[in-house]
Coordinates of C-alpha atoms in Angstrom, one line a residue:
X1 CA -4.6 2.6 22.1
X2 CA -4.1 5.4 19.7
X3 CA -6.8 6.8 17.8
X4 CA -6.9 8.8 14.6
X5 CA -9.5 10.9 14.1
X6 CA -10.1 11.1 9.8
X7 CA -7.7 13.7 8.5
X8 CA -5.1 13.6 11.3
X9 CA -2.6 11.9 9.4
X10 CA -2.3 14.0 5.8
X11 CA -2.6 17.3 7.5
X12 CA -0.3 16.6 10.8
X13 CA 1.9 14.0 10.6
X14 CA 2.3 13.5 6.5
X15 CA 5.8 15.8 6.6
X16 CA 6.9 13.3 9.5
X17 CA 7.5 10.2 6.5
X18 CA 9.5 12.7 3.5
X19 CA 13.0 11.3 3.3
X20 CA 14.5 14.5 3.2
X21 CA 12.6 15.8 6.2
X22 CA 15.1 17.5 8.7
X23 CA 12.8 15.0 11.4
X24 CA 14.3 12.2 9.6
X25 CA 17.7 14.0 9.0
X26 CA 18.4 15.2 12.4
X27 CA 19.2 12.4 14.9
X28 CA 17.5 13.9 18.3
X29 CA 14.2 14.7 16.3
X30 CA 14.5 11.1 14.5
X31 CA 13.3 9.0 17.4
X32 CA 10.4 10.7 17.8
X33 CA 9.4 11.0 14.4
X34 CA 9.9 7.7 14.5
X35 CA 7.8 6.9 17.4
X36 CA 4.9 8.7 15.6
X37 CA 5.1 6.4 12.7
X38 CA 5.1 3.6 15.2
X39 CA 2.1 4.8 17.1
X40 CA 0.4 5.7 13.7
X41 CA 0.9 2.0 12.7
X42 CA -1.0 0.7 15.7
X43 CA -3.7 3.0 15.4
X44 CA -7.4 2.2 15.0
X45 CA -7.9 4.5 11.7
X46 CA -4.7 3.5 10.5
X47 CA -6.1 1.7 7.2
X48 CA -8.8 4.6 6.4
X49 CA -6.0 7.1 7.0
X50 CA -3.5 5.2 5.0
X51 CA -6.0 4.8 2.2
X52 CA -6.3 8.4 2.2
X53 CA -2.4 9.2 2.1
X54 CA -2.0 7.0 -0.9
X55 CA -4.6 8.4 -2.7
X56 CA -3.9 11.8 -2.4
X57 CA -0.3 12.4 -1.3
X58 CA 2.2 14.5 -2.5
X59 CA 5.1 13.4 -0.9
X60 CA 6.4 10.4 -2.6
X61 CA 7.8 9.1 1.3
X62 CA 4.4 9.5 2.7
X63 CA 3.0 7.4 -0.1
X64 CA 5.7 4.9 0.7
X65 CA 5.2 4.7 4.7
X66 CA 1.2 4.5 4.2
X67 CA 1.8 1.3 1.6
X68 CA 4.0 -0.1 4.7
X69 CA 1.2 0.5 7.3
X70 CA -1.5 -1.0 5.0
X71 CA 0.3 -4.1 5.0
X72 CA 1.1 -4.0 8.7
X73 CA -2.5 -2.6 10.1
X74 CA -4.2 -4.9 7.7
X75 CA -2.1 -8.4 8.9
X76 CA -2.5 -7.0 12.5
X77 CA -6.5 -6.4 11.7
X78 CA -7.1 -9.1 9.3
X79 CA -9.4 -11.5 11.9
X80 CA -11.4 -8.1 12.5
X81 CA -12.0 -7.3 9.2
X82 CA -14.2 -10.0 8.4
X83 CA -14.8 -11.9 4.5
X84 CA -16.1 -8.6 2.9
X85 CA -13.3 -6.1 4.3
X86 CA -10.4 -8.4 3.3
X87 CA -11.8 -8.6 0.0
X88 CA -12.3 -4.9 -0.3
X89 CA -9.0 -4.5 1.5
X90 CA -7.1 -6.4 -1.3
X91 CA -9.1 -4.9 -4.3
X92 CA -7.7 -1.3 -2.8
X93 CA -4.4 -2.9 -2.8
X94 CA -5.0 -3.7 -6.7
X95 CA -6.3 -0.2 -7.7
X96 CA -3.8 1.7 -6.0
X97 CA -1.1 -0.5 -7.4
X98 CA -2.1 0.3 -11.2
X99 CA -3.1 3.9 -10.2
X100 CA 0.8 4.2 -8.8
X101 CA 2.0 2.2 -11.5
X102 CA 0.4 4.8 -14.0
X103 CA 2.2 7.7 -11.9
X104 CA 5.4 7.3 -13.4
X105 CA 8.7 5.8 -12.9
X106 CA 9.4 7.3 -9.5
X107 CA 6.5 5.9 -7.7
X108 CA 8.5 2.4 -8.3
X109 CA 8.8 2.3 -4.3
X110 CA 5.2 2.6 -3.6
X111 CA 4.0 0.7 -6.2
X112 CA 6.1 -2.5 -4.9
X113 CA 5.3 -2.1 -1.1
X114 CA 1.6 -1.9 -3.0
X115 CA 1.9 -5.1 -4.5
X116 CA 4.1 -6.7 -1.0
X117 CA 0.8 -6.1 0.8
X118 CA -1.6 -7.3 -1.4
X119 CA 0.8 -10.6 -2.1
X120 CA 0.9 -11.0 2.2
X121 CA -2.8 -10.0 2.6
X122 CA -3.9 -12.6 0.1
X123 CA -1.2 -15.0 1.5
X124 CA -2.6 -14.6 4.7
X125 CA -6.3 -15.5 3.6
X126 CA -4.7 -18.3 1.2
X127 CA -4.7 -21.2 3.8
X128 CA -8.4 -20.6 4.6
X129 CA -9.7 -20.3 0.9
X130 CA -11.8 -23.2 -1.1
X131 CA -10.1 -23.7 -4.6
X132 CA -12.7 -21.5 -6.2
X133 CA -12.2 -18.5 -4.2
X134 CA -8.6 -18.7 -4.6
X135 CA -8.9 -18.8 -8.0
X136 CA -11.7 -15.9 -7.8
X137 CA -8.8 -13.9 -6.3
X138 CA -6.2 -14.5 -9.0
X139 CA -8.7 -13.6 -11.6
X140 CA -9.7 -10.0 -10.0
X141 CA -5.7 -9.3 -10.6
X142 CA -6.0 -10.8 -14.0
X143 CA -9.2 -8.7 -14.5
X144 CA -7.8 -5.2 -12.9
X145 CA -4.8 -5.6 -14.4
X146 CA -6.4 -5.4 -18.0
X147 CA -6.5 -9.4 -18.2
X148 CA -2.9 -9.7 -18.8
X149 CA -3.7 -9.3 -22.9
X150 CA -1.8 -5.9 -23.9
X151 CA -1.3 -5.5 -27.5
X152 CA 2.2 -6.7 -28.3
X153 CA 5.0 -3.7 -28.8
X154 CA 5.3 -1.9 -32.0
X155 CA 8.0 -3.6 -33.9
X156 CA 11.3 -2.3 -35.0
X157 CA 11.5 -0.9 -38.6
X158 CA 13.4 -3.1 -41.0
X159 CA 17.1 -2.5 -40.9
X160 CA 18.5 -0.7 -44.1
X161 CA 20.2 -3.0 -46.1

């Protein structure tokens, strides 16, 4: 198994995931930069580490590829996490969906592979859930998301007659 130590990821391998990255671009450095992201994903830190490139990330690609490997590491890790680390798990998943969503239209991508792994994390742990804790779960959305009550749009001014 791969390990990665706290910090690896952001300050190495973070230019690896940009789309326009001449890794990416070039086809005989693609396979390996693609075998990074691969190891990366089956890595022991990969959740702390993808936590971290979400957070604070530049590069909208990296942001992208670490919402991908929070889904992945998480289903592959979910047994190991225990009751308490899936919950925190999918509250992360909630706050750094409205903290993308609040970034601005171009963190669209991020902010739907975001929501992906918080809908297959909580799928996952569905099954095994009493009736209260799945509604406990729906309500922390409700709740983080502002409750669902926004104050209706400002209305059109009357048309001239």
């Amino acid at each position: 198994r791969l390990t990665v130590p706290w910090g690896w990821w952001t300050t190495q391998r973070a230019p690896v995931l940009t789309p326009a990255s001449p890794l990416t671009q070039n086809p005989t450095t693609r396979a390996s930069a693609e075998a990074t992201l691969l190891a990366f994903r089956d890595a022991a830190g990969a959740l702390d580490a993808a936590r971290s490139v979400v957070d604070s990330a530049a590069s909208l690609g990296a942001r992208f590829q670490a919402a991908l490997v929070l889904r992945d590491a998480g289903l592959r890790r979910w047994g190991d996490l225990g009751a308490a680390g899936q919950a925190a798990l999918r509250a992360y998943l909630v706050s750094a969906l409205l903290a993308s969503s609040s970034r601005g239209p171009g963190d669209g991508l991020v902010s739907s592979q975001l929501a992906r792994a918080w809908a297959t994390l909580t799928k996952r742990a569905w099954g095994g859930w009493s009736v209260a804790e799945r509604a406990a779960a729906l309500a922390e959305l409700e709740s983080a998301a502002g409750g669902g009550r926004r104050p209706p749009p400002p209305r059109p001014p009357p048309c001239p007659p």
